[in-house]
Structure formats: C-alpha cells, structure tokens
C-alpha cells in the first residue's frame, strides 16, 4: 500500500517544482552583484603579497593571471592559503627549505604527504622560536606563487575554473555546480567572453532568499493555486515555512567537534584534510560548546603574524578571536552562530547568510553541539532534488 504523503512531503514537492521554475526563469546576470567582482593577481606575486590581498579585501578567492597565454590560470582560495602556511610551518620546524631552487646539487625537500584520506595529522613536538618565525616571513616575502607551485611539481590549475555564460539560467548553473562538486562558478560575458564575476553558493542562496518568496506568491496569484493539505490547517503550508527539522536525518550526521586543548595546527589540518568542513565546534571537558573555529579565522594568524599560535591549544585561538571581534561595534548583534531544529528552512538560510563564519551550530539542552551547517549543506538541501542529467 502506498504511504500517504505527510504535510511536509506535500510542501517539499511543491517547493521543488516552484524552485525549479524560479531557477529556470532567472539568469546568472540576475544573481550577480558588486560583491561578485573578480580579484586577479599575477603569478609573480610573493606568497606574502597574496595573503595580504585576502586580509585587506576580505575575499574568499583570487584568480591567477597567466601572462604567457594572456588569460586566467586557476583559482586560489583560502583553503590553498592555509595548506601553504601549514606546509611552510612544518618545513621550518623540520629545518628543510620551503622551495628547492634551480641548482642541480640542491635536492628536493622531503615533504609530508598531505593525503586527504589521512585521519591523523602530524603533531608538533617543538615550539617555533622567533628565529624560525623570521625565516618563515622571509620565505613568504621572497617566494613567488609560480616558484612555490613549480617547486613541488603542482599545477596552478589546482582549482578548476568551472564556467558558465552570463545568460545561462540558474537551474543549468546549479546542475553544473552540483555535478562538478565545486562551491563557485566563474561567470563569462556572453559577447566579450571576459570573466565578469564569480558566483559562490552563498551568493545564490542570498538571491533565493531575496527573490524566491516573491516569486512563489506571484505564481500563486497568477495560477490561483495553493498547496492543499487534507484535513489540516493550511496556514503553515507555504513552502518557506518548511521546518529544518524535516531534513534532520542528514543534518544530524554533521556532528564533528574538537576538544578545547586540540593543537591549533591540528584544528586547521583536520578541517581541510579530515572533516573537509569550513568550521568546527570547540567543546570543553564536559562536551559543552565554547565556540566555532572557521577557516577564515586563519587570517587572524596571518594578519598579526602570530605563527606561534599554531602550536597552542584551540581555546587560545578562540579567546584571541573574541577579543578581536569585540573591536567591531555591533558584531555580536548582527552575527549569527546558532540554529535550532524548529526554525524554518528560510530562517536558517537567512541566519547562515548573516554568520561571519558561514556556519551555524545546533545545541541540545545541555549546550552540547549536535550538528553544524554550512553553505554547501543548505545548498544541497535546497537543491537536492534537481536532476543532474
């Protein structure tokens, strides 16, 4: 016997139909804003200069410019930034050069293999002193982006340029993002074929929050069609009132956390190579939530050049971040960090967009983290049923 659809099932079915129509009626041009402007750097920039671009402009990625072909040559993200610093830091501790030059007698330094399937990062056995920090800074200021990648036999195309035309509809672009497993798409002008912007998942979610409800009500008024829920009050049947609890099976799988005394180096290592998440909850000895550490927080280490922080416990970085955040008036009022299962999908997306870390955490009655959400999770939830063929 076929199971009778619940109210939530009916709402989701109608939500997916209306969402697909909305995406098909919208183009990438509609979604672009001034915040989607492209930041471009030359491969001859030093690593230090590249890092300062991230710090000064508060961006998530830059494009490389390749003068040999007079075109863009790959995307450099915050994740790449962290990987390089972790590798440089490890090299300095082990006393090996960060790049190997053109001299034939110079050997390639033995590097730790950064296998993404590795479950245990390298733990630091010694403290980094001021002399080592000075050596690290000198290397960062003298090693170019090109030299770095050439030295380790890596391609500058470490992040593929997934592209779409500005006139393409959002539905086709979303298929491309989900199928390629990327978090951003490069938008190309229809006529000039010049890159006009980069759309991230958060940009698309923000566009949905802004336009989807209006589109939904417009469709209702045009078609005089509402979601009918037999024998139930229909006042909660509007699509944007679907509770996030409806998706709890997948959300509650995202419950990774780290203890407060975890080495900061290990925190960022695990974020990138083990959990592959943007943020991780930090808990005390009683498993109670202390705060989130995000990949963007790594920029505090770079900005103030406190590289010794990498060998200190996570609670020290959390306290350092809180002190810095207090310098910004109204931050604690505007910033969102928590969500709960009774909130609607629309509310959670809105709060996620207001989060400075691009992540939210759900706590139980004992203040223990039971789930985390980031942009890619909500993106998949909102668009999970889009056909990829």
CSV table of C-alpha atoms in Angstrom, one decimal:
chain,number,residue,atom,x,y,z
A,1,UNK,CA,0.0,0.0,0.0
A,2,UNK,CA,1.3,3.4,-0.9
A,3,UNK,CA,2.2,5.6,2.1
A,4,UNK,CA,0.1,8.7,2.4
A,5,UNK,CA,2.1,11.9,1.9
A,6,UNK,CA,2.7,14.0,5.0
A,7,UNK,CA,2.1,17.7,5.1
A,8,UNK,CA,5.9,18.2,4.9
A,9,UNK,CA,6.2,15.9,1.9
A,10,UNK,CA,3.5,17.8,0.0
A,11,UNK,CA,5.2,21.1,0.9
A,12,UNK,CA,8.6,19.9,-0.3
A,13,UNK,CA,7.1,18.5,-3.6
A,14,UNK,CA,5.6,21.9,-4.3
A,15,UNK,CA,8.7,23.7,-3.1
A,16,UNK,CA,10.9,21.7,-5.6
A,17,UNK,CA,8.5,22.4,-8.5
A,18,UNK,CA,8.3,26.1,-7.8
A,19,UNK,CA,12.1,26.3,-7.1
A,20,UNK,CA,12.9,24.7,-10.4
A,21,UNK,CA,10.7,27.1,-12.3
A,22,UNK,CA,12.3,30.0,-10.4
A,23,UNK,CA,15.8,28.9,-11.3
A,24,UNK,CA,14.8,28.4,-14.9
A,25,UNK,CA,13.3,31.9,-15.1
A,26,UNK,CA,16.4,33.5,-13.5
A,27,UNK,CA,19.8,34.0,-15.2
A,28,UNK,CA,23.3,34.3,-13.8
A,29,UNK,CA,23.2,38.0,-14.6
A,30,UNK,CA,20.2,38.4,-12.2
A,31,UNK,CA,22.3,36.8,-9.5
A,32,UNK,CA,25.5,38.9,-10.0
A,33,UNK,CA,26.2,41.9,-7.7
A,34,UNK,CA,29.0,44.3,-7.0
A,35,UNK,CA,30.3,41.8,-4.4
A,36,UNK,CA,30.9,39.3,-7.2
A,37,UNK,CA,33.7,41.3,-8.8
A,38,UNK,CA,36.9,39.4,-9.7
A,39,UNK,CA,40.2,39.9,-7.9
A,40,UNK,CA,43.1,39.0,-10.2
A,41,UNK,CA,46.8,38.5,-9.2
A,42,UNK,CA,49.9,37.8,-11.2
A,43,UNK,CA,51.8,34.6,-10.7
A,44,UNK,CA,54.9,36.6,-9.9
A,45,UNK,CA,53.3,37.9,-6.6
A,46,UNK,CA,55.0,36.7,-3.5
A,47,UNK,CA,53.1,34.4,-1.1
A,48,UNK,CA,53.1,37.2,1.4
A,49,UNK,CA,51.5,39.6,-1.1
A,50,UNK,CA,48.8,37.1,-2.0
A,51,UNK,CA,48.0,36.6,1.7
A,52,UNK,CA,47.7,40.3,2.3
A,53,UNK,CA,45.2,40.6,-0.6
A,54,UNK,CA,43.0,38.2,1.3
A,55,UNK,CA,43.4,40.1,4.5
A,56,UNK,CA,42.9,43.6,3.1
A,57,UNK,CA,40.0,42.8,0.8
A,58,UNK,CA,38.1,40.1,2.8
A,59,UNK,CA,37.7,37.9,-0.2
A,60,UNK,CA,37.4,34.1,-0.5
A,61,UNK,CA,39.4,33.6,-3.7
A,62,UNK,CA,41.5,35.2,-6.4
A,63,UNK,CA,42.2,34.3,-10.0
A,64,UNK,CA,45.7,33.8,-11.3
A,65,UNK,CA,46.7,35.8,-14.4
A,66,UNK,CA,49.0,33.9,-16.8
A,67,UNK,CA,50.9,36.4,-18.9
A,68,UNK,CA,52.2,33.6,-21.2
A,69,UNK,CA,48.7,33.0,-22.6
A,70,UNK,CA,47.1,36.3,-21.5
A,71,UNK,CA,44.3,34.7,-19.7
A,72,UNK,CA,43.2,33.4,-16.3
A,73,UNK,CA,45.0,30.4,-14.9
A,74,UNK,CA,43.2,28.8,-12.0
A,75,UNK,CA,41.6,29.8,-8.7
A,76,UNK,CA,43.5,30.3,-5.4
A,77,UNK,CA,41.2,30.0,-2.3
A,78,UNK,CA,41.5,30.4,1.4
A,79,UNK,CA,42.0,26.6,1.6
A,80,UNK,CA,45.1,26.9,-0.6
A,81,UNK,CA,46.3,29.7,1.6
A,82,UNK,CA,46.1,27.5,4.7
A,83,UNK,CA,47.7,24.5,3.0
A,84,UNK,CA,50.7,26.5,2.1
A,85,UNK,CA,51.2,28.0,5.6
A,86,UNK,CA,50.8,24.6,7.2
A,87,UNK,CA,53.4,23.2,4.8
A,88,UNK,CA,55.8,26.1,5.3
A,89,UNK,CA,55.4,25.9,9.1
A,90,UNK,CA,56.1,22.2,9.1
A,91,UNK,CA,59.2,22.7,6.8
A,92,UNK,CA,60.6,25.4,9.1
A,93,UNK,CA,60.2,23.1,12.1
A,94,UNK,CA,62.0,20.3,10.3
A,95,UNK,CA,64.7,22.5,9.0
A,96,UNK,CA,64.1,21.9,5.3
A,97,UNK,CA,63.9,24.6,2.6
A,98,UNK,CA,60.4,25.7,1.6
A,99,UNK,CA,61.3,25.7,-2.1
A,100,UNK,CA,64.2,24.0,-3.9
A,101,UNK,CA,65.9,26.2,-6.5
A,102,UNK,CA,67.5,25.7,-9.9
A,103,UNK,CA,70.8,24.4,-8.5
A,104,UNK,CA,71.4,20.8,-9.6
A,105,UNK,CA,73.1,19.9,-6.4
A,106,UNK,CA,70.2,21.0,-4.3
A,107,UNK,CA,67.8,18.2,-3.5
A,108,UNK,CA,64.1,18.4,-3.2
A,109,UNK,CA,63.0,18.7,0.4
A,110,UNK,CA,61.2,15.7,1.9
A,111,UNK,CA,57.6,16.8,2.4
A,112,UNK,CA,54.9,15.3,4.4
A,113,UNK,CA,52.4,13.7,2.1
A,114,UNK,CA,49.1,15.6,2.6
A,115,UNK,CA,46.8,12.7,1.8
A,116,UNK,CA,43.2,13.8,2.1
A,117,UNK,CA,42.3,10.4,3.4
A,118,UNK,CA,44.8,10.7,6.3
A,119,UNK,CA,43.0,10.5,9.7
A,120,UNK,CA,45.8,11.7,11.9
A,121,UNK,CA,47.7,14.9,11.3
A,122,UNK,CA,51.3,15.5,12.3
A,123,UNK,CA,51.6,16.7,15.9
A,124,UNK,CA,54.1,19.4,16.7
A,125,UNK,CA,57.0,18.2,19.0
A,126,UNK,CA,58.8,21.5,19.3
A,127,UNK,CA,58.0,25.2,19.6
A,128,UNK,CA,58.7,27.6,16.8
A,129,UNK,CA,61.0,30.4,18.0
A,130,UNK,CA,61.4,33.9,16.8
A,131,UNK,CA,64.4,33.0,14.6
A,132,UNK,CA,62.2,30.4,12.9
A,133,UNK,CA,59.3,32.9,12.6
A,134,UNK,CA,61.7,35.4,10.9
A,135,UNK,CA,62.8,32.7,8.5
A,136,UNK,CA,59.2,31.9,7.7
A,137,UNK,CA,58.4,35.5,7.0
A,138,UNK,CA,61.5,35.9,4.7
A,139,UNK,CA,60.4,32.9,2.7
A,140,UNK,CA,56.8,34.1,2.4
A,141,UNK,CA,58.1,37.5,1.1
A,142,UNK,CA,60.6,36.1,-1.4
A,143,UNK,CA,58.9,33.0,-2.7
A,144,UNK,CA,56.5,33.7,-5.6
A,145,UNK,CA,53.3,31.9,-6.3
A,146,UNK,CA,54.8,30.4,-9.5
A,147,UNK,CA,58.0,29.3,-7.7
A,148,UNK,CA,56.0,27.6,-5.0
A,149,UNK,CA,53.9,25.5,-7.2
A,150,UNK,CA,56.7,24.8,-9.7
A,151,UNK,CA,58.9,23.7,-6.8
A,152,UNK,CA,56.5,21.0,-5.7
A,153,UNK,CA,55.5,19.9,-9.2
A,154,UNK,CA,52.0,21.1,-8.7
A,155,UNK,CA,49.9,22.9,-11.3
A,156,UNK,CA,48.5,26.3,-10.8
A,157,UNK,CA,45.2,24.8,-12.0
A,158,UNK,CA,44.7,23.3,-8.5
A,159,UNK,CA,41.1,24.6,-8.6
A,160,UNK,CA,39.3,24.1,-11.9
A,161,UNK,CA,37.7,27.1,-13.5
A,162,UNK,CA,34.1,25.8,-13.8
A,163,UNK,CA,32.5,28.4,-16.1
A,164,UNK,CA,29.0,29.4,-17.3
A,165,UNK,CA,27.6,32.1,-19.6
A,166,UNK,CA,26.1,35.2,-18.0
A,167,UNK,CA,22.9,34.5,-20.0
A,168,UNK,CA,22.6,30.9,-18.7
A,169,UNK,CA,19.7,30.2,-16.4
A,170,UNK,CA,20.4,29.4,-12.7
A,171,UNK,CA,18.9,25.9,-13.0
A,172,UNK,CA,21.6,24.8,-15.5
A,173,UNK,CA,24.3,26.5,-13.5
A,174,UNK,CA,23.2,24.7,-10.3
A,175,UNK,CA,23.4,21.4,-12.2
A,176,UNK,CA,27.0,22.2,-13.1
A,177,UNK,CA,27.9,23.1,-9.6
A,178,UNK,CA,26.4,20.0,-8.0
A,179,UNK,CA,27.7,17.7,-10.8
A,180,UNK,CA,31.3,19.1,-10.6
A,181,UNK,CA,31.3,19.2,-6.8
A,182,UNK,CA,32.5,22.8,-6.6
A,183,UNK,CA,31.4,25.7,-4.5
A,184,UNK,CA,31.8,28.5,-7.0
A,185,UNK,CA,31.2,29.2,-10.7
A,186,UNK,CA,33.0,31.7,-13.0
A,187,UNK,CA,30.6,33.8,-15.0
A,188,UNK,CA,31.6,34.7,-18.6
A,189,UNK,CA,30.2,37.7,-20.5
A,190,UNK,CA,28.1,36.5,-23.5
A,191,UNK,CA,29.7,38.7,-26.1
A,192,UNK,CA,33.3,39.5,-25.0
A,193,UNK,CA,33.9,36.2,-23.3
A,194,UNK,CA,35.5,38.1,-20.4
A,195,UNK,CA,35.1,36.9,-16.8
A,196,UNK,CA,32.7,39.3,-15.2
A,197,UNK,CA,32.3,37.7,-11.8
A,198,UNK,CA,32.5,34.7,-9.5
A,199,UNK,CA,29.3,33.3,-8.0
A,200,UNK,CA,29.6,31.3,-4.8
A,201,UNK,CA,26.9,29.1,-3.2
A,202,UNK,CA,26.3,31.9,-0.7
A,203,UNK,CA,25.5,34.4,-3.5
A,204,UNK,CA,22.9,32.0,-4.9
A,205,UNK,CA,21.4,31.3,-1.5
A,206,UNK,CA,21.2,35.1,-0.9
A,207,UNK,CA,19.5,35.5,-4.3
A,208,UNK,CA,17.0,32.8,-3.4
A,209,UNK,CA,16.2,34.4,-0.1
A,210,UNK,CA,15.6,37.7,-1.8
A,211,UNK,CA,13.6,36.5,-4.8
A,212,UNK,CA,12.0,33.1,-4.1
A,213,UNK,CA,9.2,34.2,-1.7
A,214,UNK,CA,8.1,36.9,-4.1
A,215,UNK,CA,8.2,34.5,-7.0
A,216,UNK,CA,6.2,31.9,-5.0
A,217,UNK,CA,3.4,34.4,-4.1
A,218,UNK,CA,3.4,35.7,-7.7
A,219,UNK,CA,2.9,32.2,-9.0
A,220,UNK,CA,0.0,31.7,-6.5
A,221,UNK,CA,-1.7,34.8,-7.6
A,222,UNK,CA,-1.3,34.0,-11.4
A,223,UNK,CA,-2.4,30.4,-11.2
A,224,UNK,CA,-4.7,30.7,-8.2
A,225,UNK,CA,-3.2,27.6,-6.9
A,226,UNK,CA,-2.3,26.7,-3.3
A,227,UNK,CA,-0.9,23.6,-1.7
A,228,UNK,CA,-3.8,21.6,-0.4
A,229,UNK,CA,-3.3,19.6,2.8
A,230,UNK,CA,-6.4,17.4,3.5
A,231,UNK,CA,-7.9,17.8,7.0
A,232,UNK,CA,-5.2,20.1,8.2
A,233,UNK,CA,-4.9,23.8,8.9
A,234,UNK,CA,-3.3,25.2,5.7
A,235,UNK,CA,-1.7,28.3,7.3
A,236,UNK,CA,1.7,26.6,7.6
A,237,UNK,CA,1.6,25.0,4.1
A,238,UNK,CA,3.6,27.8,2.4
A,239,UNK,CA,6.9,26.5,1.2
A,240,UNK,CA,9.2,28.8,3.1
A,241,UNK,CA,7.6,27.6,6.4
A,242,UNK,CA,9.0,24.1,6.0
A,243,UNK,CA,11.0,23.4,9.2
A,244,UNK,CA,14.7,22.5,9.0
A,245,UNK,CA,13.7,19.5,11.3
A,246,UNK,CA,12.2,17.9,8.2
A,247,UNK,CA,15.8,17.4,7.0
A,248,UNK,CA,17.2,16.3,10.4
A,249,UNK,CA,18.3,12.9,9.2
A,250,UNK,CA,21.1,14.4,7.0
A,251,UNK,CA,21.8,17.3,9.3
A,252,UNK,CA,22.5,15.3,12.4
A,253,UNK,CA,25.2,13.4,10.6
A,254,UNK,CA,27.2,16.6,10.6
A,255,UNK,CA,28.3,16.4,14.3
A,256,UNK,CA,32.1,16.6,14.2
A,257,UNK,CA,33.7,18.6,17.1
A,258,UNK,CA,37.1,19.0,18.7
A,259,UNK,CA,38.2,19.4,22.3
A,260,UNK,CA,39.4,22.8,23.6
A,261,UNK,CA,43.0,21.6,24.1
A,262,UNK,CA,43.5,20.5,20.4
A,263,UNK,CA,46.6,21.9,18.8
A,264,UNK,CA,45.6,24.8,16.5
A,265,UNK,CA,47.8,23.3,13.7
A,266,UNK,CA,45.7,20.1,14.1
A,267,UNK,CA,42.4,22.0,14.1
A,268,UNK,CA,43.1,23.5,10.6
A,269,UNK,CA,44.7,20.3,9.4
A,270,UNK,CA,41.6,18.3,10.3
A,271,UNK,CA,39.3,21.0,8.9
A,272,UNK,CA,40.9,20.7,5.5
A,273,UNK,CA,42.0,17.0,5.2
A,274,UNK,CA,39.8,15.1,7.6
A,275,UNK,CA,36.5,16.8,8.1
A,276,UNK,CA,36.6,18.8,4.9
A,277,UNK,CA,34.4,21.5,6.6
A,278,UNK,CA,34.6,25.2,6.8
A,279,UNK,CA,34.1,25.4,10.6
A,280,UNK,CA,34.3,23.1,13.6
A,281,UNK,CA,32.7,23.4,17.1
A,282,UNK,CA,35.2,23.5,20.0
A,283,UNK,CA,34.0,21.9,23.3
A,284,UNK,CA,35.2,21.9,26.9
A,285,UNK,CA,36.0,18.9,29.0
A,286,UNK,CA,32.2,18.4,29.6
A,287,UNK,CA,31.5,18.5,25.9
A,288,UNK,CA,29.8,21.9,26.2
A,289,UNK,CA,30.1,24.3,23.3
A,290,UNK,CA,32.7,27.0,23.5
A,291,UNK,CA,32.7,28.5,20.0
A,292,UNK,CA,33.4,27.9,16.3
A,293,UNK,CA,36.7,28.0,14.6
A,294,UNK,CA,36.4,28.7,10.9
A,295,UNK,CA,38.9,28.6,8.0
A,296,UNK,CA,38.6,32.4,7.8
A,297,UNK,CA,39.9,32.7,11.3
A,298,UNK,CA,43.3,31.6,10.0
A,299,UNK,CA,43.6,35.2,8.6
A,300,UNK,CA,44.0,36.5,12.2
A,301,UNK,CA,47.2,34.4,12.5
A,302,UNK,CA,48.4,35.9,9.2
A,303,UNK,CA,47.3,39.5,9.9
A,304,UNK,CA,49.1,39.7,13.3
A,305,UNK,CA,51.8,37.2,12.3
A,306,UNK,CA,51.3,35.1,15.5
A,307,UNK,CA,52.5,31.9,13.9
A,308,UNK,CA,53.3,30.5,17.4
A,309,UNK,CA,49.5,30.3,17.8
A,310,UNK,CA,49.7,27.2,15.6
A,311,UNK,CA,51.3,25.3,18.5
A,312,UNK,CA,48.9,26.5,21.1
A,313,UNK,CA,45.5,25.0,22.2
A,314,UNK,CA,42.3,25.8,20.3
A,315,UNK,CA,40.9,27.7,23.3
A,316,UNK,CA,43.7,30.3,23.0
A,317,UNK,CA,42.7,31.0,19.4
A,318,UNK,CA,39.0,31.2,20.4
A,319,UNK,CA,39.8,33.8,23.1
A,320,UNK,CA,42.1,35.7,20.7
A,321,UNK,CA,39.2,35.8,18.1
A,322,UNK,CA,36.7,37.0,20.6
A,323,UNK,CA,38.9,39.9,21.7
A,324,UNK,CA,39.4,41.0,18.1
A,325,UNK,CA,35.7,40.7,17.2
A,326,UNK,CA,34.8,42.9,20.1
A,327,UNK,CA,36.6,45.8,18.4
A,328,UNK,CA,33.8,45.8,15.8
A,329,UNK,CA,30.7,47.7,17.0
A,330,UNK,CA,27.5,45.7,16.7
A,331,UNK,CA,29.2,42.5,15.7
A,332,UNK,CA,27.6,40.4,18.4
A,333,UNK,CA,24.2,41.8,17.5
A,334,UNK,CA,24.5,41.1,13.7
A,335,UNK,CA,26.5,37.9,13.8
A,336,UNK,CA,24.6,34.6,13.9
A,337,UNK,CA,26.1,31.4,15.2
A,338,UNK,CA,23.3,29.1,16.4
A,339,UNK,CA,20.2,27.5,14.9
A,340,UNK,CA,17.6,25.1,16.2
A,341,UNK,CA,15.5,22.4,14.6
A,342,UNK,CA,12.2,24.2,14.9
A,343,UNK,CA,13.3,27.1,12.7
A,344,UNK,CA,12.1,27.2,9.1
A,345,UNK,CA,14.4,26.5,6.2
A,346,UNK,CA,14.1,30.2,5.2
A,347,UNK,CA,15.1,31.4,8.7
A,348,UNK,CA,18.1,29.1,8.8
A,349,UNK,CA,19.3,30.2,5.4
A,350,UNK,CA,18.9,33.9,6.4
A,351,UNK,CA,20.9,33.3,9.6
A,352,UNK,CA,23.5,31.4,7.8
A,353,UNK,CA,24.0,34.4,5.4
A,354,UNK,CA,24.4,36.6,8.5
A,355,UNK,CA,27.0,34.4,10.0
A,356,UNK,CA,30.5,35.8,9.8
A,357,UNK,CA,31.8,32.2,9.6
A,358,UNK,CA,29.3,31.0,7.0
A,359,UNK,CA,28.4,28.2,9.5
A,360,UNK,CA,25.8,27.5,12.2
A,361,UNK,CA,25.8,25.1,15.1
A,362,UNK,CA,22.8,23.4,16.8
A,363,UNK,CA,23.0,22.7,20.6
A,364,UNK,CA,20.9,20.4,22.7
A,365,UNK,CA,19.5,21.3,26.1
A,366,UNK,CA,22.9,20.6,27.7
A,367,UNK,CA,24.6,23.1,25.4
A,368,UNK,CA,26.4,20.3,23.6
A,369,UNK,CA,26.8,20.6,19.8
A,370,UNK,CA,24.7,18.0,17.9
A,371,UNK,CA,25.0,19.3,14.3
A,372,UNK,CA,26.7,22.0,12.2
A,373,UNK,CA,25.5,23.6,9.0
A,374,UNK,CA,27.5,25.4,6.3
A,375,UNK,CA,26.6,26.9,3.0
A,376,UNK,CA,27.2,23.7,1.0
A,377,UNK,CA,24.9,21.8,3.3
A,378,UNK,CA,22.0,24.2,2.8
A,379,UNK,CA,22.7,24.4,-0.8
A,380,UNK,CA,22.4,20.6,-1.2
A,381,UNK,CA,19.2,20.6,1.0
A,382,UNK,CA,17.6,23.4,-1.1
A,383,UNK,CA,18.6,21.9,-4.4
A,384,UNK,CA,19.0,18.2,-3.6
A,385,UNK,CA,16.2,17.0,-6.0
A,386,UNK,CA,17.4,18.9,-9.1
A,387,UNK,CA,18.0,16.4,-11.9
A,388,UNK,CA,21.7,16.3,-12.9
A,389,UNK,CA,21.2,14.6,-16.3
